[in-house]
C-alpha cells in the first residue's frame, strides 16, 4: 500500500513526498475503560494500517487528502486551527499538528495524502492510526526528537482538546509502541510498558475479530457520562483515580458508596478489569495461554452488566461463539457496537465463524465482518 499512497501523493501534489509512514489500528485483548482511570490495558497492533505520504511546507499551510473520503484536497492554515471547530475526518490529523505547535514544536506546515485499511467505526482505533501516522511523519521530517510515548500523548491531546473526544491514552500508545508478535502491557498512569509475547498460531489457536458493523461515536454522550461517573467514584472514595482502589478492598469500597448504584457498577468494573489484565499477563508469561479464555468471558460480563456498554449484536457474537466451542470471547473497544474478539482453537475457527454469521442472519442483523487478528508491528517509516 505504501507505493500506492506515494503514487497518489505525486498525482495530487505534483512532486514526490519526502517519505511514507504507516501506523496500525489495534485490538484490545483485555483492559477496557481502564485507561482514563489510570489503570492497566493490554492492546496489540493489527495488520490493518493508516499510511501517509508527507512533505514539509514552510508557509504555515496544511494540505490534507484521503484516498478513502470523497472530495478534493482540504487546505487549512496552521495559525487558524481552533479546537472543536472541525467536525470532519480532517480534525484528527489537524489536531496532531495543533497539539505539536501548542507544545512549542516548530512545525511550519505539510502536504499529506492518507489511505487506511483500519475499519472505521469498528472500535479498532482508526482515528488513533491516522493521528499516529501523521505525528510520526512530522516528528521525523521536522527532526523534533520526540519519543514514541510522547507522540502518543500529543495525539491524545489533539483528540481530547481539538477533536473534543474524551479518549484515554491506550489507542495512540498501542499504535505508536506495539511490537510484532507481542501484546503491550501498559500502565496508563506512568506509561511504563512491557512487551508480552503473544504467538497464538504456535499454540494452535487463533484470535478472531468480529466487526458487528454497528457504528458508534465516542464524542457523543455515553462515553463521557461513564468517564464522569468513574471520576465521581474516585472523588467519593477519596482517591486520585479508580486505579488506586485495591482489588482486595473492593467490597469495602463499594459499601462506602452506599446507594450510588450507577457509580457502584462503574467502580466495580474498573477495579475488577485491572485485576483481569494482571491475571492475563501472568497467564501469558507462564505459557498458559489457553487459560486466558475464561478471563475474557468475565470481562465481557462486566462490560455488559456493570459498565452497560454492550449491545445485542455484541452479546450475540459472544454467546454464539462460546456455544460453538470458543475458548473465550468478549466485546472490545469503546462499546455500543464495534467489534468482539473470539479466542478459538484453529480447528474450530470455521465452525464458529459460520455459527456467528448464521446467528446474525437469523436475528435480522447486518452480516458481520470476521477476520483474524495477528499481533503486528507498531508505527514505522516505510520509505
Short mmCIF file of N, CA and C in Angstrom, two decimals, residues 198-368:
data_model
loop_
_atom_site.label_atom_id
_atom_site.label_comp_id
_atom_site.label_asym_id
_atom_site.label_seq_id
_atom_site.Cartn_x
_atom_site.Cartn_y
_atom_site.Cartn_z
N UNK A 198 2.95 -12.96 22.35
CA UNK A 198 1.60 -13.48 22.07
C UNK A 198 1.63 -14.15 20.70
N UNK A 199 2.02 -15.41 20.69
CA UNK A 199 2.10 -16.17 19.43
C UNK A 199 1.06 -17.28 19.48
N UNK A 200 -0.18 -16.91 19.17
CA UNK A 200 -1.29 -17.87 19.27
C UNK A 200 -1.14 -19.00 18.25
N UNK A 201 -0.67 -18.64 17.05
CA UNK A 201 -0.56 -19.65 15.98
C UNK A 201 0.33 -20.80 16.40
N UNK A 202 1.41 -20.49 17.13
CA UNK A 202 2.36 -21.53 17.56
C UNK A 202 1.70 -22.53 18.50
N UNK A 203 0.62 -22.10 19.16
CA UNK A 203 -0.07 -22.97 20.12
C UNK A 203 -1.38 -23.52 19.55
N UNK A 204 -1.56 -23.36 18.24
CA UNK A 204 -2.75 -23.93 17.60
C UNK A 204 -4.03 -23.16 17.85
N UNK A 205 -3.88 -21.86 18.18
CA UNK A 205 -5.05 -21.02 18.44
C UNK A 205 -5.09 -19.84 17.49
N UNK A 206 -6.26 -19.24 17.43
CA UNK A 206 -6.44 -18.02 16.63
C UNK A 206 -7.26 -17.04 17.45
N UNK A 207 -7.07 -15.74 17.18
CA UNK A 207 -7.94 -14.72 17.76
C UNK A 207 -8.68 -14.05 16.61
N UNK A 208 -10.00 -14.17 16.62
CA UNK A 208 -10.82 -13.58 15.58
C UNK A 208 -11.36 -12.23 16.04
N UNK A 209 -11.45 -11.30 15.12
CA UNK A 209 -12.19 -10.06 15.37
C UNK A 209 -13.50 -10.17 14.59
N UNK A 210 -14.59 -9.94 15.28
CA UNK A 210 -15.90 -9.93 14.62
C UNK A 210 -16.43 -8.49 14.67
N UNK A 211 -16.38 -7.83 13.54
CA UNK A 211 -16.90 -6.45 13.43
C UNK A 211 -18.40 -6.55 13.20
N UNK A 212 -19.18 -6.08 14.18
CA UNK A 212 -20.64 -6.22 14.09
C UNK A 212 -21.25 -5.29 13.05
N UNK A 213 -20.44 -4.35 12.52
CA UNK A 213 -20.91 -3.33 11.57
C UNK A 213 -21.87 -2.33 12.22
N UNK A 214 -21.99 -2.41 13.57
CA UNK A 214 -22.77 -1.39 14.29
C UNK A 214 -21.81 -0.26 14.64
N UNK A 215 -22.11 0.94 14.15
CA UNK A 215 -21.19 2.07 14.33
C UNK A 215 -21.46 2.78 15.65
N UNK A 216 -20.40 3.27 16.25
CA UNK A 216 -20.56 4.06 17.47
C UNK A 216 -19.82 5.37 17.29
N UNK A 217 -20.13 6.34 18.13
CA UNK A 217 -19.38 7.59 18.10
C UNK A 217 -19.04 7.99 19.53
N UNK A 218 -17.74 8.00 19.84
CA UNK A 218 -17.31 8.30 21.21
C UNK A 218 -17.59 9.72 21.63
N UNK A 219 -17.57 10.64 20.67
CA UNK A 219 -17.70 12.03 21.04
C UNK A 219 -19.07 12.30 21.64
N UNK A 220 -20.01 11.42 21.33
CA UNK A 220 -21.35 11.62 21.85
C UNK A 220 -21.44 11.08 23.27
N UNK A 221 -22.50 11.51 23.96
CA UNK A 221 -22.65 11.46 25.40
C UNK A 221 -22.28 10.25 26.23
N UNK A 222 -22.54 9.02 25.75
CA UNK A 222 -22.47 7.88 26.67
C UNK A 222 -21.06 7.65 27.22
N UNK A 223 -20.06 7.81 26.38
CA UNK A 223 -18.67 7.61 26.81
C UNK A 223 -18.32 8.63 27.88
N UNK A 224 -18.66 9.88 27.62
CA UNK A 224 -18.39 10.96 28.57
C UNK A 224 -19.10 10.76 29.89
N UNK A 225 -20.34 10.24 29.83
CA UNK A 225 -21.12 10.00 31.05
C UNK A 225 -20.42 8.99 31.95
N UNK A 226 -19.91 7.92 31.33
CA UNK A 226 -19.25 6.89 32.13
C UNK A 226 -17.92 7.40 32.68
N UNK A 227 -17.24 8.18 31.89
CA UNK A 227 -15.98 8.75 32.39
C UNK A 227 -16.26 9.65 33.60
N UNK A 228 -17.30 10.48 33.50
CA UNK A 228 -17.67 11.36 34.62
C UNK A 228 -18.07 10.54 35.84
N UNK A 229 -18.79 9.42 35.61
CA UNK A 229 -19.19 8.56 36.72
C UNK A 229 -18.00 7.93 37.42
N UNK A 230 -16.98 7.54 36.64
CA UNK A 230 -15.76 6.99 37.24
C UNK A 230 -15.04 8.05 38.07
N UNK A 231 -14.99 9.28 37.54
CA UNK A 231 -14.34 10.37 38.28
C UNK A 231 -15.10 10.67 39.58
N UNK A 232 -16.43 10.58 39.51
CA UNK A 232 -17.24 10.78 40.71
C UNK A 232 -16.93 9.69 41.74
N UNK A 233 -16.82 8.44 41.28
CA UNK A 233 -16.49 7.33 42.18
C UNK A 233 -15.16 7.54 42.87
N UNK A 234 -14.15 7.97 42.11
CA UNK A 234 -12.82 8.23 42.69
C UNK A 234 -12.90 9.33 43.74
N UNK A 235 -13.66 10.40 43.42
CA UNK A 235 -13.80 11.52 44.36
C UNK A 235 -14.49 11.07 45.65
N UNK A 236 -15.57 10.28 45.51
CA UNK A 236 -16.29 9.81 46.70
C UNK A 236 -15.43 8.89 47.57
N UNK A 237 -14.52 8.16 46.92
CA UNK A 237 -13.66 7.23 47.67
C UNK A 237 -12.37 7.89 48.13
N UNK A 238 -12.17 9.16 47.72
CA UNK A 238 -11.00 9.89 48.18
C UNK A 238 -9.69 9.44 47.57
N UNK A 239 -9.76 8.94 46.31
CA UNK A 239 -8.53 8.53 45.61
C UNK A 239 -8.35 9.35 44.34
N UNK A 240 -7.11 9.41 43.85
CA UNK A 240 -6.83 10.18 42.64
C UNK A 240 -7.53 9.58 41.43
N UNK A 241 -7.57 8.24 41.38
CA UNK A 241 -8.20 7.53 40.25
C UNK A 241 -8.61 6.16 40.75
N UNK A 242 -9.53 5.51 40.03
CA UNK A 242 -10.02 4.21 40.47
C UNK A 242 -8.92 3.15 40.50
N UNK A 243 -7.85 3.39 39.78
CA UNK A 243 -6.68 2.52 39.82
C UNK A 243 -6.19 2.34 41.27
N UNK A 244 -6.44 3.33 42.13
CA UNK A 244 -5.92 3.32 43.49
C UNK A 244 -6.79 2.53 44.47
N UNK A 245 -7.91 1.96 44.00
CA UNK A 245 -8.75 1.12 44.86
C UNK A 245 -8.22 -0.31 44.78
N UNK A 246 -7.64 -0.86 45.86
CA UNK A 246 -7.08 -2.22 45.78
C UNK A 246 -8.19 -3.25 45.54
N UNK A 247 -7.89 -4.22 44.70
CA UNK A 247 -8.87 -5.28 44.37
C UNK A 247 -9.34 -5.99 45.64
N UNK A 248 -8.41 -6.21 46.56
CA UNK A 248 -8.76 -6.92 47.81
C UNK A 248 -9.68 -6.13 48.73
N UNK A 249 -9.78 -4.83 48.48
CA UNK A 249 -10.63 -3.98 49.33
C UNK A 249 -11.86 -3.47 48.57
N UNK A 250 -12.17 -4.13 47.46
CA UNK A 250 -13.26 -3.65 46.60
C UNK A 250 -14.61 -3.66 47.33
N UNK A 251 -14.93 -4.75 48.01
CA UNK A 251 -16.24 -4.83 48.67
C UNK A 251 -16.43 -3.69 49.67
N UNK A 252 -15.39 -3.42 50.44
CA UNK A 252 -15.47 -2.33 51.43
C UNK A 252 -15.65 -0.99 50.74
N UNK A 253 -14.95 -0.80 49.62
CA UNK A 253 -15.07 0.45 48.87
C UNK A 253 -16.49 0.62 48.33
N UNK A 254 -17.04 -0.45 47.77
CA UNK A 254 -18.40 -0.36 47.21
C UNK A 254 -19.42 -0.07 48.31
N UNK A 255 -19.20 -0.65 49.49
CA UNK A 255 -20.11 -0.41 50.60
C UNK A 255 -20.11 1.08 50.98
N UNK A 256 -18.93 1.71 50.87
CA UNK A 256 -18.82 3.14 51.22
C UNK A 256 -19.57 4.02 50.23
N UNK A 257 -19.83 3.50 49.03
CA UNK A 257 -20.54 4.30 48.01
C UNK A 257 -22.05 4.30 48.25
N UNK A 258 -22.51 3.44 49.17
CA UNK A 258 -23.92 3.46 49.56
C UNK A 258 -24.86 3.21 48.41
N UNK A 259 -25.85 4.10 48.24
CA UNK A 259 -26.90 3.85 47.25
C UNK A 259 -26.61 4.49 45.89
N UNK A 260 -25.34 4.86 45.65
CA UNK A 260 -24.95 5.40 44.33
C UNK A 260 -24.83 4.22 43.35
N UNK A 261 -25.97 3.67 42.95
CA UNK A 261 -25.97 2.40 42.23
C UNK A 261 -25.14 2.43 40.94
N UNK A 262 -25.29 3.50 40.17
CA UNK A 262 -24.55 3.56 38.90
C UNK A 262 -23.04 3.66 39.16
N UNK A 263 -22.65 4.47 40.13
CA UNK A 263 -21.23 4.62 40.45
C UNK A 263 -20.66 3.30 40.96
N UNK A 264 -21.44 2.58 41.76
CA UNK A 264 -21.00 1.26 42.26
C UNK A 264 -20.66 0.34 41.09
N UNK A 265 -21.54 0.31 40.09
CA UNK A 265 -21.31 -0.58 38.94
C UNK A 265 -20.04 -0.18 38.18
N UNK A 266 -19.87 1.12 37.95
CA UNK A 266 -18.70 1.59 37.19
C UNK A 266 -17.41 1.27 37.93
N UNK A 267 -17.41 1.54 39.24
CA UNK A 267 -16.22 1.28 40.05
C UNK A 267 -15.90 -0.21 40.05
N UNK A 268 -16.93 -1.04 40.22
CA UNK A 268 -16.71 -2.50 40.25
C UNK A 268 -16.08 -2.97 38.94
N UNK A 269 -16.57 -2.45 37.82
CA UNK A 269 -15.98 -2.88 36.54
C UNK A 269 -14.51 -2.51 36.46
N UNK A 270 -14.18 -1.25 36.75
CA UNK A 270 -12.80 -0.78 36.55
C UNK A 270 -11.82 -1.54 37.46
N UNK A 271 -12.19 -1.72 38.72
CA UNK A 271 -11.27 -2.38 39.65
C UNK A 271 -11.09 -3.86 39.29
N UNK A 272 -12.18 -4.54 38.92
CA UNK A 272 -12.04 -5.96 38.54
C UNK A 272 -11.34 -6.10 37.19
N UNK A 273 -11.54 -5.14 36.30
CA UNK A 273 -10.90 -5.22 34.98
C UNK A 273 -9.38 -5.06 35.10
N UNK A 274 -8.94 -4.15 35.97
CA UNK A 274 -7.49 -4.02 36.20
C UNK A 274 -6.91 -5.35 36.69
N UNK A 275 -7.64 -6.02 37.58
CA UNK A 275 -7.17 -7.31 38.10
C UNK A 275 -7.14 -8.35 36.99
N UNK A 276 -8.12 -8.29 36.08
CA UNK A 276 -8.14 -9.24 34.94
C UNK A 276 -6.92 -9.03 34.05
N UNK A 277 -6.53 -7.79 33.81
CA UNK A 277 -5.34 -7.54 32.98
C UNK A 277 -4.12 -8.18 33.62
N UNK A 278 -3.96 -7.97 34.92
CA UNK A 278 -2.79 -8.54 35.61
C UNK A 278 -2.82 -10.07 35.57
N UNK A 279 -4.02 -10.64 35.65
CA UNK A 279 -4.15 -12.11 35.57
C UNK A 279 -3.73 -12.62 34.20
N UNK A 280 -4.18 -11.92 33.14
CA UNK A 280 -3.83 -12.35 31.77
C UNK A 280 -2.32 -12.25 31.55
N UNK A 281 -1.70 -11.19 32.05
CA UNK A 281 -0.24 -11.06 31.92
C UNK A 281 0.45 -12.27 32.55
N UNK A 282 0.03 -12.63 33.76
CA UNK A 282 0.67 -13.78 34.45
C UNK A 282 0.47 -15.07 33.67
N UNK A 283 -0.74 -15.26 33.14
CA UNK A 283 -1.02 -16.49 32.39
C UNK A 283 -0.17 -16.56 31.12
N UNK A 284 -0.06 -15.45 30.41
CA UNK A 284 0.73 -15.45 29.17
C UNK A 284 2.22 -15.65 29.48
N UNK A 285 2.68 -15.01 30.54
CA UNK A 285 4.11 -15.14 30.88
C UNK A 285 4.44 -16.55 31.36
N UNK A 286 3.45 -17.25 31.93
CA UNK A 286 3.71 -18.62 32.40
C UNK A 286 3.45 -19.65 31.29
N UNK A 287 3.03 -19.16 30.10
CA UNK A 287 2.81 -20.07 28.98
C UNK A 287 1.45 -20.74 28.97
N UNK A 288 0.55 -20.28 29.84
CA UNK A 288 -0.78 -20.91 29.93
C UNK A 288 -1.80 -20.07 29.14
N UNK A 289 -1.53 -19.92 27.85
CA UNK A 289 -2.32 -19.01 27.02
C UNK A 289 -3.80 -19.40 26.96
N UNK A 290 -4.05 -20.69 26.89
CA UNK A 290 -5.43 -21.18 26.76
C UNK A 290 -6.30 -20.71 27.94
N UNK A 291 -5.68 -20.54 29.10
CA UNK A 291 -6.43 -20.18 30.31
C UNK A 291 -6.91 -18.72 30.32
N UNK A 292 -6.49 -17.93 29.32
CA UNK A 292 -6.99 -16.55 29.30
C UNK A 292 -8.44 -16.50 28.81
N UNK A 293 -8.91 -17.58 28.16
CA UNK A 293 -10.27 -17.59 27.61
C UNK A 293 -11.35 -17.22 28.61
N UNK A 294 -11.41 -17.91 29.77
CA UNK A 294 -12.44 -17.57 30.76
C UNK A 294 -12.31 -16.13 31.29
N UNK A 295 -11.09 -15.60 31.32
CA UNK A 295 -10.91 -14.22 31.81
C UNK A 295 -11.54 -13.23 30.83
N UNK A 296 -11.42 -13.53 29.53
CA UNK A 296 -12.07 -12.69 28.51
C UNK A 296 -13.58 -12.70 28.71
N UNK A 297 -14.13 -13.88 29.00
CA UNK A 297 -15.58 -14.01 29.21
C UNK A 297 -16.04 -13.19 30.43
N UNK A 298 -15.25 -13.26 31.50
CA UNK A 298 -15.55 -12.45 32.69
C UNK A 298 -15.57 -10.97 32.33
N UNK A 299 -14.60 -10.57 31.51
CA UNK A 299 -14.51 -9.16 31.10
C UNK A 299 -15.75 -8.72 30.34
N UNK A 300 -16.26 -9.61 29.48
CA UNK A 300 -17.46 -9.25 28.72
C UNK A 300 -18.66 -9.08 29.65
N UNK A 301 -18.81 -10.00 30.59
CA UNK A 301 -19.95 -9.91 31.52
C UNK A 301 -19.91 -8.60 32.29
N UNK A 302 -18.71 -8.18 32.68
CA UNK A 302 -18.56 -6.94 33.44
C UNK A 302 -18.90 -5.72 32.58
N UNK A 303 -18.47 -5.73 31.33
CA UNK A 303 -18.79 -4.62 30.41
C UNK A 303 -20.28 -4.58 30.09
N UNK A 304 -20.88 -5.74 30.01
CA UNK A 304 -22.31 -5.84 29.70
C UNK A 304 -23.18 -5.44 30.89
N UNK A 305 -22.86 -5.97 32.07
CA UNK A 305 -23.76 -5.83 33.22
C UNK A 305 -23.43 -4.64 34.11
N UNK A 306 -22.12 -4.37 34.30
CA UNK A 306 -21.72 -3.26 35.17
C UNK A 306 -21.51 -1.96 34.41
N UNK A 307 -20.73 -2.01 33.34
CA UNK A 307 -20.47 -0.78 32.57
C UNK A 307 -21.60 -0.47 31.60
N UNK A 308 -22.34 -1.51 31.24
CA UNK A 308 -23.53 -1.39 30.38
C UNK A 308 -23.24 -0.67 29.05
N UNK A 309 -22.25 -1.22 28.33
CA UNK A 309 -21.91 -0.63 27.03
C UNK A 309 -21.94 -1.67 25.91
N UNK A 310 -22.50 -2.84 26.20
CA UNK A 310 -22.64 -3.82 25.14
C UNK A 310 -23.89 -3.51 24.33
N UNK A 311 -24.20 -4.37 23.38
CA UNK A 311 -25.42 -4.22 22.58
C UNK A 311 -25.82 -5.62 22.12
N UNK A 312 -27.04 -5.80 21.61
CA UNK A 312 -27.48 -7.16 21.24
C UNK A 312 -26.54 -7.86 20.27
N UNK A 313 -25.98 -7.12 19.33
CA UNK A 313 -25.08 -7.74 18.34
C UNK A 313 -23.82 -8.28 19.00
N UNK A 314 -23.22 -7.49 19.91
CA UNK A 314 -22.00 -7.95 20.59
C UNK A 314 -22.29 -9.16 21.47
N UNK A 315 -23.41 -9.10 22.20
CA UNK A 315 -23.76 -10.23 23.05
C UNK A 315 -24.00 -11.50 22.23
N UNK A 316 -24.59 -11.32 21.05
CA UNK A 316 -24.86 -12.47 20.18
C UNK A 316 -23.56 -13.11 19.71
N UNK A 317 -22.57 -12.29 19.35
CA UNK A 317 -21.27 -12.84 18.95
C UNK A 317 -20.69 -13.68 20.08
N UNK A 318 -20.64 -13.10 21.28
CA UNK A 318 -20.02 -13.78 22.42
C UNK A 318 -20.77 -15.07 22.75
N UNK A 319 -22.09 -14.99 22.87
CA UNK A 319 -22.87 -16.17 23.26
C UNK A 319 -22.77 -17.28 22.20
N UNK A 320 -22.85 -16.89 20.93
CA UNK A 320 -22.80 -17.89 19.84
C UNK A 320 -21.42 -18.53 19.77
N UNK A 321 -20.38 -17.71 19.87
CA UNK A 321 -19.02 -18.24 19.79
C UNK A 321 -18.76 -19.23 20.91
N UNK A 322 -19.16 -18.88 22.13
CA UNK A 322 -18.93 -19.77 23.27
C UNK A 322 -19.72 -21.07 23.12
N UNK A 323 -20.95 -20.95 22.61
CA UNK A 323 -21.77 -22.15 22.41
C UNK A 323 -21.21 -23.04 21.30
N UNK A 324 -20.36 -22.45 20.44
CA UNK A 324 -19.80 -23.20 19.30
C UNK A 324 -18.37 -23.66 19.56
N UNK A 325 -17.94 -23.58 20.82
CA UNK A 325 -16.64 -24.15 21.17
C UNK A 325 -15.51 -23.16 21.37
N UNK A 326 -15.78 -21.85 21.34
CA UNK A 326 -14.71 -20.87 21.55
C UNK A 326 -14.13 -21.01 22.95
N UNK A 327 -12.84 -20.71 23.09
CA UNK A 327 -12.17 -20.76 24.39
C UNK A 327 -12.52 -19.54 25.23
N UNK A 328 -12.84 -18.44 24.55
CA UNK A 328 -13.20 -17.20 25.24
C UNK A 328 -13.67 -16.18 24.22
N UNK A 329 -14.41 -15.18 24.68
CA UNK A 329 -14.88 -14.12 23.78
C UNK A 329 -15.33 -12.93 24.62
N UNK A 330 -15.19 -11.75 24.06
CA UNK A 330 -15.69 -10.55 24.72
C UNK A 330 -15.78 -9.41 23.73
N UNK A 331 -16.61 -8.42 24.06
CA UNK A 331 -16.59 -7.19 23.26
C UNK A 331 -15.26 -6.49 23.51
N UNK A 332 -14.81 -5.70 22.55
CA UNK A 332 -13.57 -4.95 22.70
C UNK A 332 -13.80 -3.53 22.21
N UNK A 333 -13.08 -2.58 22.78
CA UNK A 333 -13.24 -1.19 22.34
C UNK A 333 -14.26 -0.43 23.17
N UNK A 334 -14.69 0.70 22.65
CA UNK A 334 -15.49 1.64 23.43
C UNK A 334 -16.89 1.17 23.77
N UNK A 335 -17.46 0.31 22.93
CA UNK A 335 -18.79 -0.21 23.21
C UNK A 335 -19.87 0.35 22.32
N UNK A 336 -21.13 -0.06 22.58
CA UNK A 336 -22.31 0.36 21.82
C UNK A 336 -22.20 -0.02 20.35
N UNK A 337 -21.53 -1.13 20.08
CA UNK A 337 -21.29 -1.53 18.70
C UNK A 337 -19.82 -1.84 18.53
N UNK A 338 -19.33 -1.76 17.31
CA UNK A 338 -17.93 -2.09 17.08
C UNK A 338 -17.70 -3.59 17.04
N UNK A 339 -16.64 -4.06 17.69
CA UNK A 339 -16.19 -5.44 17.49
C UNK A 339 -16.14 -6.26 18.76
N UNK A 340 -16.16 -7.57 18.56
CA UNK A 340 -15.89 -8.53 19.64
C UNK A 340 -14.68 -9.35 19.22
N UNK A 341 -13.96 -9.91 20.20
CA UNK A 341 -12.86 -10.82 19.90
C UNK A 341 -13.25 -12.22 20.37
N UNK A 342 -12.74 -13.21 19.63
CA UNK A 342 -13.04 -14.61 19.93
C UNK A 342 -11.73 -15.39 19.91
N UNK A 343 -11.41 -16.05 21.03
CA UNK A 343 -10.23 -16.91 21.11
C UNK A 343 -10.68 -18.35 20.85
N UNK A 344 -10.03 -19.00 19.89
CA UNK A 344 -10.50 -20.33 19.50
C UNK A 344 -9.34 -21.21 19.06
N UNK A 345 -9.54 -22.53 19.21
CA UNK A 345 -8.61 -23.47 18.58
C UNK A 345 -8.75 -23.33 17.07
N UNK A 346 -7.64 -23.49 16.35
CA UNK A 346 -7.66 -23.31 14.91
C UNK A 346 -8.67 -24.25 14.25
N UNK A 347 -8.86 -25.44 14.83
CA UNK A 347 -9.78 -26.42 14.24
C UNK A 347 -11.25 -25.99 14.37
N UNK A 348 -11.53 -25.03 15.28
CA UNK A 348 -12.91 -24.60 15.50
C UNK A 348 -13.27 -23.28 14.80
N UNK A 349 -12.27 -22.65 14.17
CA UNK A 349 -12.49 -21.30 13.61
C UNK A 349 -13.62 -21.28 12.58
N UNK A 350 -13.61 -22.22 11.65
CA UNK A 350 -14.64 -22.21 10.59
C UNK A 350 -16.03 -22.44 11.17
N UNK A 351 -16.14 -23.38 12.12
CA UNK A 351 -17.44 -23.67 12.76
C UNK A 351 -17.98 -22.44 13.46
N UNK A 352 -17.11 -21.78 14.22
CA UNK A 352 -17.53 -20.59 14.99
C UNK A 352 -17.93 -19.46 14.05
N UNK A 353 -17.11 -19.23 13.03
CA UNK A 353 -17.40 -18.15 12.07
C UNK A 353 -18.77 -18.37 11.42
N UNK A 354 -19.00 -19.61 10.98
CA UNK A 354 -20.28 -19.93 10.32
C UNK A 354 -21.45 -19.76 11.29
N UNK A 355 -21.27 -20.20 12.53
CA UNK A 355 -22.34 -20.10 13.53
C UNK A 355 -22.70 -18.64 13.80
N UNK A 356 -21.68 -17.79 13.91
CA UNK A 356 -21.92 -16.36 14.16
C UNK A 356 -22.65 -15.73 12.97
N UNK A 357 -22.18 -16.05 11.76
CA UNK A 357 -22.84 -15.50 10.56
C UNK A 357 -24.30 -15.94 10.48
N UNK A 358 -24.55 -17.20 10.78
CA UNK A 358 -25.93 -17.71 10.73
C UNK A 358 -26.80 -17.08 11.81
N UNK A 359 -26.22 -16.88 13.00
CA UNK A 359 -26.97 -16.26 14.11
C UNK A 359 -27.36 -14.83 13.76
N UNK A 360 -26.45 -14.10 13.12
CA UNK A 360 -26.74 -12.72 12.71
C UNK A 360 -27.85 -12.69 11.67
N UNK A 361 -27.77 -13.62 10.71
CA UNK A 361 -28.80 -13.69 9.66
C UNK A 361 -30.17 -14.00 10.28
N UNK A 362 -30.19 -14.94 11.22
CA UNK A 362 -31.45 -15.34 11.86
C UNK A 362 -32.05 -14.20 12.67
N UNK A 363 -31.18 -13.36 13.24
CA UNK A 363 -31.66 -12.23 14.06
C UNK A 363 -32.02 -11.01 13.21
N UNK A 364 -31.73 -11.09 11.90
CA UNK A 364 -32.01 -9.96 11.02
C UNK A 364 -30.99 -8.84 11.12
N UNK A 365 -29.79 -9.16 11.66
CA UNK A 365 -28.72 -8.16 11.77
C UNK A 365 -27.90 -8.11 10.48
N UNK A 366 -27.24 -6.98 10.24
CA UNK A 366 -26.30 -6.85 9.12
C UNK A 366 -25.21 -7.91 9.27
N UNK A 367 -24.79 -8.52 8.16
CA UNK A 367 -23.76 -9.56 8.22
C UNK A 367 -22.47 -9.00 8.83
N UNK A 368 -21.88 -9.72 9.79
CA UNK A 368 -20.65 -9.23 10.42
C UNK A 368 -19.43 -9.46 9.54
#
